[in-house]
XYZ file of C-alpha atoms in Angstrom:
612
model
C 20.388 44.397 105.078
C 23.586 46.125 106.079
C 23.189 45.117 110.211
C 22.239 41.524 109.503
C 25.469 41.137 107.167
C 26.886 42.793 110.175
C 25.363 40.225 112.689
C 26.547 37.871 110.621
C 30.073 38.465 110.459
C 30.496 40.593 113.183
C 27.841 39.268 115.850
C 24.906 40.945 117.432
C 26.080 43.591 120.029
C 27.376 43.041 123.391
C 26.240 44.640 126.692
C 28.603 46.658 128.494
C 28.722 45.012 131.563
C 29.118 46.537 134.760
C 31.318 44.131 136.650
C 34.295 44.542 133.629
C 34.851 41.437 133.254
C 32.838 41.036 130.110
C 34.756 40.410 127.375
C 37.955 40.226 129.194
C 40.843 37.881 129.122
C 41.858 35.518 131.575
C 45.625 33.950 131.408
C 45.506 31.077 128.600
C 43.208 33.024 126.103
C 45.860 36.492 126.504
C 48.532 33.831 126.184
C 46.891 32.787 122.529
C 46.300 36.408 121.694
C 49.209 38.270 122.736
C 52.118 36.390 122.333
C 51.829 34.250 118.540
C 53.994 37.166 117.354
C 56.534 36.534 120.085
C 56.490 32.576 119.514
C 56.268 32.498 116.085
C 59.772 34.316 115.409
C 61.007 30.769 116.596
C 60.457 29.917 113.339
C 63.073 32.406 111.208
C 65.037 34.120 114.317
C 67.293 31.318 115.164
C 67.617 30.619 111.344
C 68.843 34.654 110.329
C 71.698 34.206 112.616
C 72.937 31.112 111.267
C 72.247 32.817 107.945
C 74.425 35.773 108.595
C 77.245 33.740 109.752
C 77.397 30.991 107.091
C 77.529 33.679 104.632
C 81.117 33.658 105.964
C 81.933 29.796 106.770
C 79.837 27.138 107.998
C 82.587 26.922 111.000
C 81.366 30.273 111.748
C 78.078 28.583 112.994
C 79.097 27.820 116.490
C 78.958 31.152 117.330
C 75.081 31.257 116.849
C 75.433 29.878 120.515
C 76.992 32.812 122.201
C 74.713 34.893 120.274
C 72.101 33.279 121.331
C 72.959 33.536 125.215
C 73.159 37.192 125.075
C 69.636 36.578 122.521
C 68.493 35.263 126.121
C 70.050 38.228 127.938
C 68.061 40.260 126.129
C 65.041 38.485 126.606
C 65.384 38.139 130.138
C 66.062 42.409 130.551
C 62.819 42.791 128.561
C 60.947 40.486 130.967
C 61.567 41.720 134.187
C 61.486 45.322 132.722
C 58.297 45.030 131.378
C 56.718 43.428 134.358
C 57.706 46.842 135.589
C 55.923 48.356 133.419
C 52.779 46.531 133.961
C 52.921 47.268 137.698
C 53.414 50.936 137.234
C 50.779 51.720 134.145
C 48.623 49.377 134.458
C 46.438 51.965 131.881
C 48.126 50.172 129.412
C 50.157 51.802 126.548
C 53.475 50.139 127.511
C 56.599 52.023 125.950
C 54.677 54.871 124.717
C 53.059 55.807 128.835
C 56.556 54.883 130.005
C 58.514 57.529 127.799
C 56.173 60.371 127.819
C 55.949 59.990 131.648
C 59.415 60.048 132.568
C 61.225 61.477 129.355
C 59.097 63.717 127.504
C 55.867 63.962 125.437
C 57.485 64.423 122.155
C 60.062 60.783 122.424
C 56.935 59.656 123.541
C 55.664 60.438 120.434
C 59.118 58.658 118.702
C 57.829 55.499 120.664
C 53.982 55.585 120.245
C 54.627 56.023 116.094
C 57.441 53.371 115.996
C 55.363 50.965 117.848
C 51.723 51.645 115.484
C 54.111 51.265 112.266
C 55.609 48.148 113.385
C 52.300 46.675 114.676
C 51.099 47.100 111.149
C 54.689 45.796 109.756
C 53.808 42.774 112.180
C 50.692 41.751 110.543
C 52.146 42.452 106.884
C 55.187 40.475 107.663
C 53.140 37.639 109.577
C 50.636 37.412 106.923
C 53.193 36.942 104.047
C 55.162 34.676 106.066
C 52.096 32.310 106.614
C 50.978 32.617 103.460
C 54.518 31.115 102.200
C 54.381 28.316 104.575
C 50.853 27.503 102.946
C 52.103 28.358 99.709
C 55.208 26.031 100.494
C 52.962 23.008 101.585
C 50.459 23.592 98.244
C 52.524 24.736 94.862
C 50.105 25.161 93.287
C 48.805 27.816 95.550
C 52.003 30.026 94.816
C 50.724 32.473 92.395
C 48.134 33.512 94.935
C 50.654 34.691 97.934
C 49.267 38.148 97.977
C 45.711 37.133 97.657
C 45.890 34.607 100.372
C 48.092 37.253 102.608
C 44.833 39.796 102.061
C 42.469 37.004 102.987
C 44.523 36.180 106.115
C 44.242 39.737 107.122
C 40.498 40.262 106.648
C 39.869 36.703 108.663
C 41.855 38.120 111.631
C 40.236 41.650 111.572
C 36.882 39.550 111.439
C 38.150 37.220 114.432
C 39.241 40.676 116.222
C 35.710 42.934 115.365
C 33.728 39.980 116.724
C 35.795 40.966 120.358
C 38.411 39.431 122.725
C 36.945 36.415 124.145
C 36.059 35.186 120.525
C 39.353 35.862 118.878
C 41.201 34.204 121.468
C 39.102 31.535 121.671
C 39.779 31.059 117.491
C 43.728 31.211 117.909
C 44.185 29.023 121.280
C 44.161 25.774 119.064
C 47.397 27.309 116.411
C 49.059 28.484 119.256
C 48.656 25.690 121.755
C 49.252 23.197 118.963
C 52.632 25.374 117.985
C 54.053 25.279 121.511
C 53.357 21.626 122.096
C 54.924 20.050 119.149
C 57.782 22.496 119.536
C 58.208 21.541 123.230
C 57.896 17.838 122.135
C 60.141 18.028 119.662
C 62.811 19.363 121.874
C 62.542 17.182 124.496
C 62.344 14.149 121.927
C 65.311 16.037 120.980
C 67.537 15.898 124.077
C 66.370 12.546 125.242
C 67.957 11.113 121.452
C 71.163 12.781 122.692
C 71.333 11.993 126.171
C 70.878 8.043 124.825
C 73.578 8.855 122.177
C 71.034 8.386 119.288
C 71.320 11.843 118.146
C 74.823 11.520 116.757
C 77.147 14.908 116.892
C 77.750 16.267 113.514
C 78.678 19.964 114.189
C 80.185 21.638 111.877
C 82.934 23.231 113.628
C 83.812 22.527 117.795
C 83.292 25.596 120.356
C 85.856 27.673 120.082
C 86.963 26.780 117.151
C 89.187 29.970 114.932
C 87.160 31.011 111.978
C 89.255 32.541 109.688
C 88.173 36.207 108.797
C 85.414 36.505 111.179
C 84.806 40.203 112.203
C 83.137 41.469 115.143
C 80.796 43.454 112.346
C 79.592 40.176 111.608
C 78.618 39.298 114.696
C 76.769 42.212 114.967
C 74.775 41.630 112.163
C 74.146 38.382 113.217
C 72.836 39.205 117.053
C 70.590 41.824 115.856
C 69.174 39.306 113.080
C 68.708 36.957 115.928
C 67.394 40.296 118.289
C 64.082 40.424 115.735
C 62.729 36.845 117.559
C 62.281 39.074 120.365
C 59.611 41.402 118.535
C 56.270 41.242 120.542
C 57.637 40.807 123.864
C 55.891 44.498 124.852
C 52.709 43.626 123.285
C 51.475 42.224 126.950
C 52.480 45.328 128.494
C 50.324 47.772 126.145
C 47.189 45.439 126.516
C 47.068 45.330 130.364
C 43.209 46.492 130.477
C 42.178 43.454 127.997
C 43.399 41.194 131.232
C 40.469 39.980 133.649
C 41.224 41.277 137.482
C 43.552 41.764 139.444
C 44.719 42.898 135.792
C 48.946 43.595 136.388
C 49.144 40.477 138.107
C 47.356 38.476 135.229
C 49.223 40.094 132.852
C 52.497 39.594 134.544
C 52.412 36.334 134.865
C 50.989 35.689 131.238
C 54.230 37.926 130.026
C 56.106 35.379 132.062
C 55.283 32.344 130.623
C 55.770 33.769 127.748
C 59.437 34.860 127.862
C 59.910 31.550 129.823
C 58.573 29.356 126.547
C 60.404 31.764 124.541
C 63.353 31.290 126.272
C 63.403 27.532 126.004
C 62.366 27.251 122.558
C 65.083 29.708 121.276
C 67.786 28.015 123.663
C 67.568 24.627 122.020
C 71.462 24.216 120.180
C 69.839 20.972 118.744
C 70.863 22.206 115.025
C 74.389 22.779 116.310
C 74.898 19.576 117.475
C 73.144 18.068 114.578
C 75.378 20.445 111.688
C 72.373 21.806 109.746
C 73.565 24.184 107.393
C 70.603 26.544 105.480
C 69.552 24.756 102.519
C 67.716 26.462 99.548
C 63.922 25.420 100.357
C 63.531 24.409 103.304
C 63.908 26.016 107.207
C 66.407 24.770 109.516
C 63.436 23.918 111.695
C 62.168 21.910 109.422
C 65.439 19.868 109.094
C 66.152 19.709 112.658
C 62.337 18.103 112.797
C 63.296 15.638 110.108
C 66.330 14.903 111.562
C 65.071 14.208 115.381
C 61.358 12.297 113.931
C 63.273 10.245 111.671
C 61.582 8.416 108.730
C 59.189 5.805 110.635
C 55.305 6.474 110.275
C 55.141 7.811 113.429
C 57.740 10.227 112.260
C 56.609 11.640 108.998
C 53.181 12.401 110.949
C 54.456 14.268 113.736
C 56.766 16.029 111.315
C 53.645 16.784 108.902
C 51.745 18.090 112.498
C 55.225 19.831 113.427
C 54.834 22.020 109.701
C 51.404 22.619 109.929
C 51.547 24.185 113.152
C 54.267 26.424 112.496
C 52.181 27.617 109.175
C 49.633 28.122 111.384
C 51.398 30.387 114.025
C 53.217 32.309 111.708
C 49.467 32.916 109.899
C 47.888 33.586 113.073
C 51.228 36.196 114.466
C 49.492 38.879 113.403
C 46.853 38.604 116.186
C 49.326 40.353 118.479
C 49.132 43.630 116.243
C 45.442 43.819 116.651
C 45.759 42.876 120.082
C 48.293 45.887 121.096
C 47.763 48.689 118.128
C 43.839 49.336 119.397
C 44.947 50.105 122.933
C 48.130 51.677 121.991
C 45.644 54.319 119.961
C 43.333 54.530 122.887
C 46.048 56.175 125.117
C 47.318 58.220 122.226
C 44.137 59.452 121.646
C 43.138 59.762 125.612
C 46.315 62.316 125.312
C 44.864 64.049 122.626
C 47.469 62.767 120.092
C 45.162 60.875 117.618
C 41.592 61.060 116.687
C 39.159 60.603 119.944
C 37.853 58.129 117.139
C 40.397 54.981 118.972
C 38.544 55.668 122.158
C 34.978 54.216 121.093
C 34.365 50.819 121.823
C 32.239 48.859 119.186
C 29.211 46.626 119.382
C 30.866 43.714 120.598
C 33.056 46.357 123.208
C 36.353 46.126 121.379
C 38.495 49.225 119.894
C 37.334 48.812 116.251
C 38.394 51.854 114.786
C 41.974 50.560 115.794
C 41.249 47.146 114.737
C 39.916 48.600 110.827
C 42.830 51.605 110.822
C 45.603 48.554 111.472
C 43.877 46.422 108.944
C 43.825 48.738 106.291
C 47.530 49.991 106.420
C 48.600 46.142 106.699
C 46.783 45.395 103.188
C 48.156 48.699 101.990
C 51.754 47.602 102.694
C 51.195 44.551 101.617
C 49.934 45.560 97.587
C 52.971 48.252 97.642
C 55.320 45.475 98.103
C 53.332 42.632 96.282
C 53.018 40.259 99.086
C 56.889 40.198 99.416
C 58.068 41.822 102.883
C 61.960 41.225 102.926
C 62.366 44.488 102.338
C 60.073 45.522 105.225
C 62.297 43.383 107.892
C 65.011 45.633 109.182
C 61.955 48.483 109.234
C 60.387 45.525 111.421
C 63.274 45.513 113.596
C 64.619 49.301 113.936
C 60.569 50.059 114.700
C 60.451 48.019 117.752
C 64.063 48.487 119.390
C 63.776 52.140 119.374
C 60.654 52.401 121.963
C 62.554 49.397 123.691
C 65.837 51.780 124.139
C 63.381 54.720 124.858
C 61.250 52.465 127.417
C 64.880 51.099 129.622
C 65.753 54.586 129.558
C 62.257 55.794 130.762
C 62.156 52.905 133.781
C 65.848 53.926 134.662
C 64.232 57.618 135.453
C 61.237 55.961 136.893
C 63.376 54.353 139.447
C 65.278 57.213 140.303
C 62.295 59.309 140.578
C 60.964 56.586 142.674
C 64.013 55.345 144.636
C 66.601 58.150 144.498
C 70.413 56.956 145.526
C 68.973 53.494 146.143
C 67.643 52.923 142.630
C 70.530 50.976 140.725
C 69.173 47.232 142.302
C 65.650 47.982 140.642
C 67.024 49.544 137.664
C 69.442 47.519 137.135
C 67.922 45.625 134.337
C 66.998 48.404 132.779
C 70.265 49.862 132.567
C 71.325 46.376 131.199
C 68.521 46.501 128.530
C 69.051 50.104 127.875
C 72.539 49.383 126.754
C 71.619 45.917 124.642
C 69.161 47.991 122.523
C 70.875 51.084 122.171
C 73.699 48.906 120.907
C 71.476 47.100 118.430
C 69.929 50.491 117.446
C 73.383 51.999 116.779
C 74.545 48.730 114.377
C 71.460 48.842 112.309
C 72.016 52.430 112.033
C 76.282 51.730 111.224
C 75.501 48.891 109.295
C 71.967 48.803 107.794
C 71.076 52.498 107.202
C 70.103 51.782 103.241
C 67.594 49.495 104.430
C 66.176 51.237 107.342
C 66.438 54.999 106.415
C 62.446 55.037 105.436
C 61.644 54.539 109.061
C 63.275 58.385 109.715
C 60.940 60.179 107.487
C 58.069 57.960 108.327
C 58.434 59.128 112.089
C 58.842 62.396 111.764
C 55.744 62.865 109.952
C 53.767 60.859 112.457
C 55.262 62.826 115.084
C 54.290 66.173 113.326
C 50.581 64.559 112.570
C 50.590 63.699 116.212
C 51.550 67.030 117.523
C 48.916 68.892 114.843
C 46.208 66.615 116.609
C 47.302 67.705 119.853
C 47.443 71.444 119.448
C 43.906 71.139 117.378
C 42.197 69.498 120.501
C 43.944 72.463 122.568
C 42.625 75.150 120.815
C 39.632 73.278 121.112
C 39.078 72.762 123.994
C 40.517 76.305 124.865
C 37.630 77.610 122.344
C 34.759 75.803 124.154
C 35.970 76.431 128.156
C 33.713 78.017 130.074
C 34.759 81.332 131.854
C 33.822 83.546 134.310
C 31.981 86.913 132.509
C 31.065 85.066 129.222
C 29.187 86.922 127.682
C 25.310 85.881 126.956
C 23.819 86.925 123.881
C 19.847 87.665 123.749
C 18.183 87.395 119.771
C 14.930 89.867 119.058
C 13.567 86.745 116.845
C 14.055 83.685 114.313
C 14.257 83.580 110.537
C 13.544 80.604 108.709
C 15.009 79.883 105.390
C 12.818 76.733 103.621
C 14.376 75.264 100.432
C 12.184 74.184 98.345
C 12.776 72.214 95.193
C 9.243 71.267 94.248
C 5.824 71.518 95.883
C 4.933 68.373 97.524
C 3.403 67.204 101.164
C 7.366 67.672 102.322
C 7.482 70.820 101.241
C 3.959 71.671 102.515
C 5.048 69.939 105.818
C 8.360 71.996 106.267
C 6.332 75.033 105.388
C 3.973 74.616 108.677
C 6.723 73.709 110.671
C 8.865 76.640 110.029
C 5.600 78.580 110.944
C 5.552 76.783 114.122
C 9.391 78.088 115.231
C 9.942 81.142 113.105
C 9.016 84.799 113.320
C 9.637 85.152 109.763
C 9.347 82.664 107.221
C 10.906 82.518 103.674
C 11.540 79.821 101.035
C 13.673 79.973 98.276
C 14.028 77.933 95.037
C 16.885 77.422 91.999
C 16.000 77.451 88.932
C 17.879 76.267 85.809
C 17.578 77.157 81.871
C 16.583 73.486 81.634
C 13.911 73.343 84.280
C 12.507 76.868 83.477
C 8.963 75.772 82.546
C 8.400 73.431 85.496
C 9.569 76.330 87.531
C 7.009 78.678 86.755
C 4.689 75.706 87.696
C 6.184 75.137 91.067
C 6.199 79.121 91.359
C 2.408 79.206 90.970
C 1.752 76.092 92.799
C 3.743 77.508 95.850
C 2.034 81.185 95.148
C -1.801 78.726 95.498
C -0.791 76.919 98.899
C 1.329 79.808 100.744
C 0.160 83.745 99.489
C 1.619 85.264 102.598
C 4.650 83.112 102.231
C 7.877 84.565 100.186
C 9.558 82.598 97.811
C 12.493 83.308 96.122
C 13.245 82.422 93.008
C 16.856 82.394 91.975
C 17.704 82.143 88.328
C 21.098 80.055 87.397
C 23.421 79.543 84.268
C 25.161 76.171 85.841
C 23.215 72.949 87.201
C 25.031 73.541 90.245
C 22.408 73.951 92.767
C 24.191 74.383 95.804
C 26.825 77.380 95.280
C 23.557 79.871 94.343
C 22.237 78.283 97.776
C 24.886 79.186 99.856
C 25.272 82.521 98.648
C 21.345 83.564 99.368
C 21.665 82.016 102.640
C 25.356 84.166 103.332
C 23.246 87.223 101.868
C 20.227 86.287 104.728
C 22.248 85.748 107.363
C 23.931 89.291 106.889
C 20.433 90.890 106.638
C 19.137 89.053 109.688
C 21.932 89.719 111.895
C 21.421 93.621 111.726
C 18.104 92.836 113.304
C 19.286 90.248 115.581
C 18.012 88.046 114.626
C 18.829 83.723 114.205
C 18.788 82.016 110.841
C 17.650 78.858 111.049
C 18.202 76.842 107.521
C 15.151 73.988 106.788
C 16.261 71.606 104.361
C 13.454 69.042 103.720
C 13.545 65.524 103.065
C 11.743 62.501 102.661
C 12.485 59.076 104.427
C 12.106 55.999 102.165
C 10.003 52.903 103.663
C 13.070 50.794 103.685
C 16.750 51.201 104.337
C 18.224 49.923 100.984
C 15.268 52.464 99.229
C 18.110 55.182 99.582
C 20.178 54.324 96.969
C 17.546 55.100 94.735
C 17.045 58.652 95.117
C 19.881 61.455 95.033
C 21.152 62.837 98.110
C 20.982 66.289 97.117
C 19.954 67.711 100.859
C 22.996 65.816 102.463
C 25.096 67.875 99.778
C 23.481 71.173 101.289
C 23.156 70.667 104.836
C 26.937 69.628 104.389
C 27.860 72.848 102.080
C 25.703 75.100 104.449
C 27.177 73.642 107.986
C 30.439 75.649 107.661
C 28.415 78.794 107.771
C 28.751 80.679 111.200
C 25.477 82.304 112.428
C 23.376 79.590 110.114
C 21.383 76.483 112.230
C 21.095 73.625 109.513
C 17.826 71.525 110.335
C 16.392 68.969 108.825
C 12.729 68.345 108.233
C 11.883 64.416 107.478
C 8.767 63.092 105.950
C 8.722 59.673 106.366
C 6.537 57.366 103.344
C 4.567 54.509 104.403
C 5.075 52.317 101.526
């Protein structure tokens, strides 16, 4: 029952292919997949700017344009130095591979933990933010925000477990959709204004004084405007999701990426126009109001224009599950998380990672009922911290690679290293209440990651074969049977532990309320097996398993000062059908469990399998 739900949802399993390229992405489905976070922040980047600085004077707004250009600046640094990236770790893992290789393992850490956090921060923010653009579109769907932002986040995990080619396949439509009727409307946009139908209604001329304006304003507002470039490094950590040549693929995708990016955040079509933030409704949505107009052909390309930015900002998330399952493959390839993130699923995706990001999004999302302002600066201080630690990572690359010549290459590094430290240091001057969780939240990840690490070590250190190990000889083989009552699985274990063992015993509990069926089963054992011993231990407490453990301790002792192995034989019966199980307790999983911590003890299982 359990695998055809599973088919179901899920979809039978795929082979692994020898070629690679099952499964894998070529350039417009990794273009849907990876970059809806990116694109999406179109939607509120632009806007928090304009917020910030209206909060002072609406002739303050001008300066959104500046901002912008060094928005751009940004943008462009992050490019170039994360097509680095790709070219030189093409293993994927982006800022995390960069900083441990060319900093140190423990910042590599700092980045690797910021990055999974904000990844999960991504979908819980994306999620919520979709679900309000629904919400906004159906009022009478308000009251169901959170459940709405849950279902969002089981559909993508779905989309995700069913493996790359299928999930991108689902999100190229949203995406596509999104970055056509935002090109159109652009364009629409600056052909109105070049033919003087767009009139000029700014609300203050370039260069305009503005009374009272601080440079701590501006600040505030170019970092606001800084989150639109969250997602930019999701290409870089999902290189091996790209079909071959792989760096160039992804290159190119990251690209066109930044390159849409760029153009859709570089539109000053609400500057000319003088929208101001209005309670209810997104600047975006006025500037599409204001540039359709109010003709048929308007209000439907403005109702297209709506639904396909609710549908990016639903479908944002995607980028999470596309970078967070590869991001905890290399982790756990360096022994930093659970070798867990390394298996592939049936249909060859990571989906340990995909079920681990999943779960902490929906967890974030009940804490803070659906409502993720709060989570924003988080959002933001979580991704420009492995972008500072990256720069500063490809800076030592190149002068590891290039010695005295490496300032051309690094170059925009060095640029991109100063942008984000800068934006780092202002959240941490100006935003520290808000942001002061992310501290404690990466220092225990850090610690986690580092306990993994020196577990695996001893590990591995534990299990290394060495010259001179010593090999140890046994005289013979003990076998414990438990037996709980006399049937053909008990009488089947019995003959089998004949079969291995040079001594044979079984043992039994017995309780004060089963102590007349137990002299039964005492007899009854006594009739099949007379040269078999059985112990019979007598017990205040229905606890079964503590007497067990304590006989077997007590056997072990005895049989190791004849050197001899204990081996443990827990029978069992099968059940006819899968679903059967529930309806039977699983008392010998409880022992073989309780009994497996038990050095010197083997723990076997004998199965008797019914036929009806």
């Amino acid at each position: 029952m359990f695998r055809k739900l599973k088919y179901t949802f899920i979809g039978r399993p795929l082979k692994s292919l020898t070629n690679g390229e099952g499964g894998l992405l070529g350039k417009m489905q990794a273009l849907a997949m990876l970059s809806s976070d990116a694109l999406s922040s179109i939607a509120y980047g632009p806007e928090q700017v304009i917020l910030v600085l209206v909060s002072l004077s609406p002739l303050a707004i001008w300066w959104s344009l500046p901002i912008g250009i060094f928005v751009l600046l940004l943008l462009a640094s992050l490019t170039i130095s994360y097509r680095q990236i790709i070219h030189a770790y093409p293993q994927g893992g982006g800022a995390y591979m960069v900083t441990r290789e060319n900093l140190s393992p423990e910042l590599g850490l700092i980045a690797g933990g910021s990055l999974l956090v904000d990844y999960m921060l991504t979908v819980a923010v994306s999620v919520a933010s979709g679900a309000d653009a629904i919400t906004a579109a159906i009022p009478a769907l308000h009251p169901y925000n959170l459940h709405i932002s849950i279902f969002l986040v089981c559909l993508l995990m779905l989309l995700n477990l069913r493996g790359l080619k299928e999930s991108a396949s689902s999100l190229m439509i949203p995406v596509y959709l999104f970055i056509f009727s935002t090109v159109f409307l652009l364009l629409y946009g600056f052909f109105q204004l070049f033919t003087g139908s767009l009139n000029y209604q700014a609300t203050s001329t370039i260069g305009q004084t503005v009374p009272s304006l601080s440079i701590v304003l501006l600040l505030r507002a170019f970092t606001s405007g800084s989150a639109s470039l969250t997602g930019v490094e999701a290409i870089s950590n999902a290189v091996p999701f790209f079909k071959t040549p792989k760096e160039k693929n992804a290159a190119q995708t990251l690209t066109i990426m930044s390159l849409i990016l760029g153009f859709l955040f570089a539109g000053f079509l609400n500057y000319w126009m003088g929208i101001t933030p209005q309670h209810g409704e997104t600047i975006l949505s006025q500037m599409a109001k204001g540039i359709l107009g109010d003709s048929f052909f308007g209000h439907a390309s403005y109702y297209l224009f709506q639904f396909s930015t609710a549908l990016i900002l639903a479908v944002a998330a995607n980028t999470g599950f596309s970078a967070f399952p590869m991001l905890s493959y290399n982790m756990a390839k360096n022994k930093y998380m659970p070798h867990l993130f390394m298996e592939k699923g049936d249909r060859l995706g990571y989906s340990n990672g995909i079920l681990t990001l999943a779960f902490g999004a929906m967890i974030l999302l009940l804490i803070f009922n659906g409502n993720t302002e709060r989570l924003i600066p988080l959002y933001t201080i979580g991704v420009f911290v492995p972008f500072a630690l990256s720069q500063t990572g490809m800076i030592r690359h190149w002068k590891k690679e290039k010695g005295a010549n490496f300032l051309k290459s690094a170059f925009a590094n060095i640029l991109g290293a100063i942008i984000c430290y800068a934006i780092v240091l202002i959240l941490l001057l100006f935003r520290l209440g808000d942001i002061w969780p992310f501290f404690p939240i990466i220092l225990v990840l850090t610690f986690l990651f580092l306990s993994i690490h020196n577990h695996y070590q001893k590990v591995a250190k534990q299990l290394r074969l060495y010259e001179g190990i010593e090999k140890r000889t046994y005289d013979g083989n003990l076998v414990l049977v438990l037996v709980g009552n006399v049937t053909r699985v008990s009488i089947g274990a019995i003959n089998y532990a004949q079969s291995i063992g040079d001594e044979v015993l079984a043992m039994h509990i017995s309780t004060k309320e089963t102590a007349e069926k137990d002299q039964e089963i005492l007899q009854e054992f006594a009739d099949y097996f007379p040269n078999i011993t059985l112990k019979n231990i007598n017990t205040s407490y229905r606890d079964i398993i503590t007497p067990s453990v304590k006989y077997v301790k007590r056997i072990a002792q005895e049989a190791k000062q004849k050197n001899y192995t204990v081996t443990v034989l827990v029978p069992q019966f099968i059940p006819n059908k899968p679903w059967q199980n529930i309806l039977h307790n699983q008392m010998s999983l409880k022992l073989k469990y309780a009994l497996r911590w038990h050095e010197d003890v083997v723990v076997a299982s004998y199965s008797y399998h019914l036929k009806e």
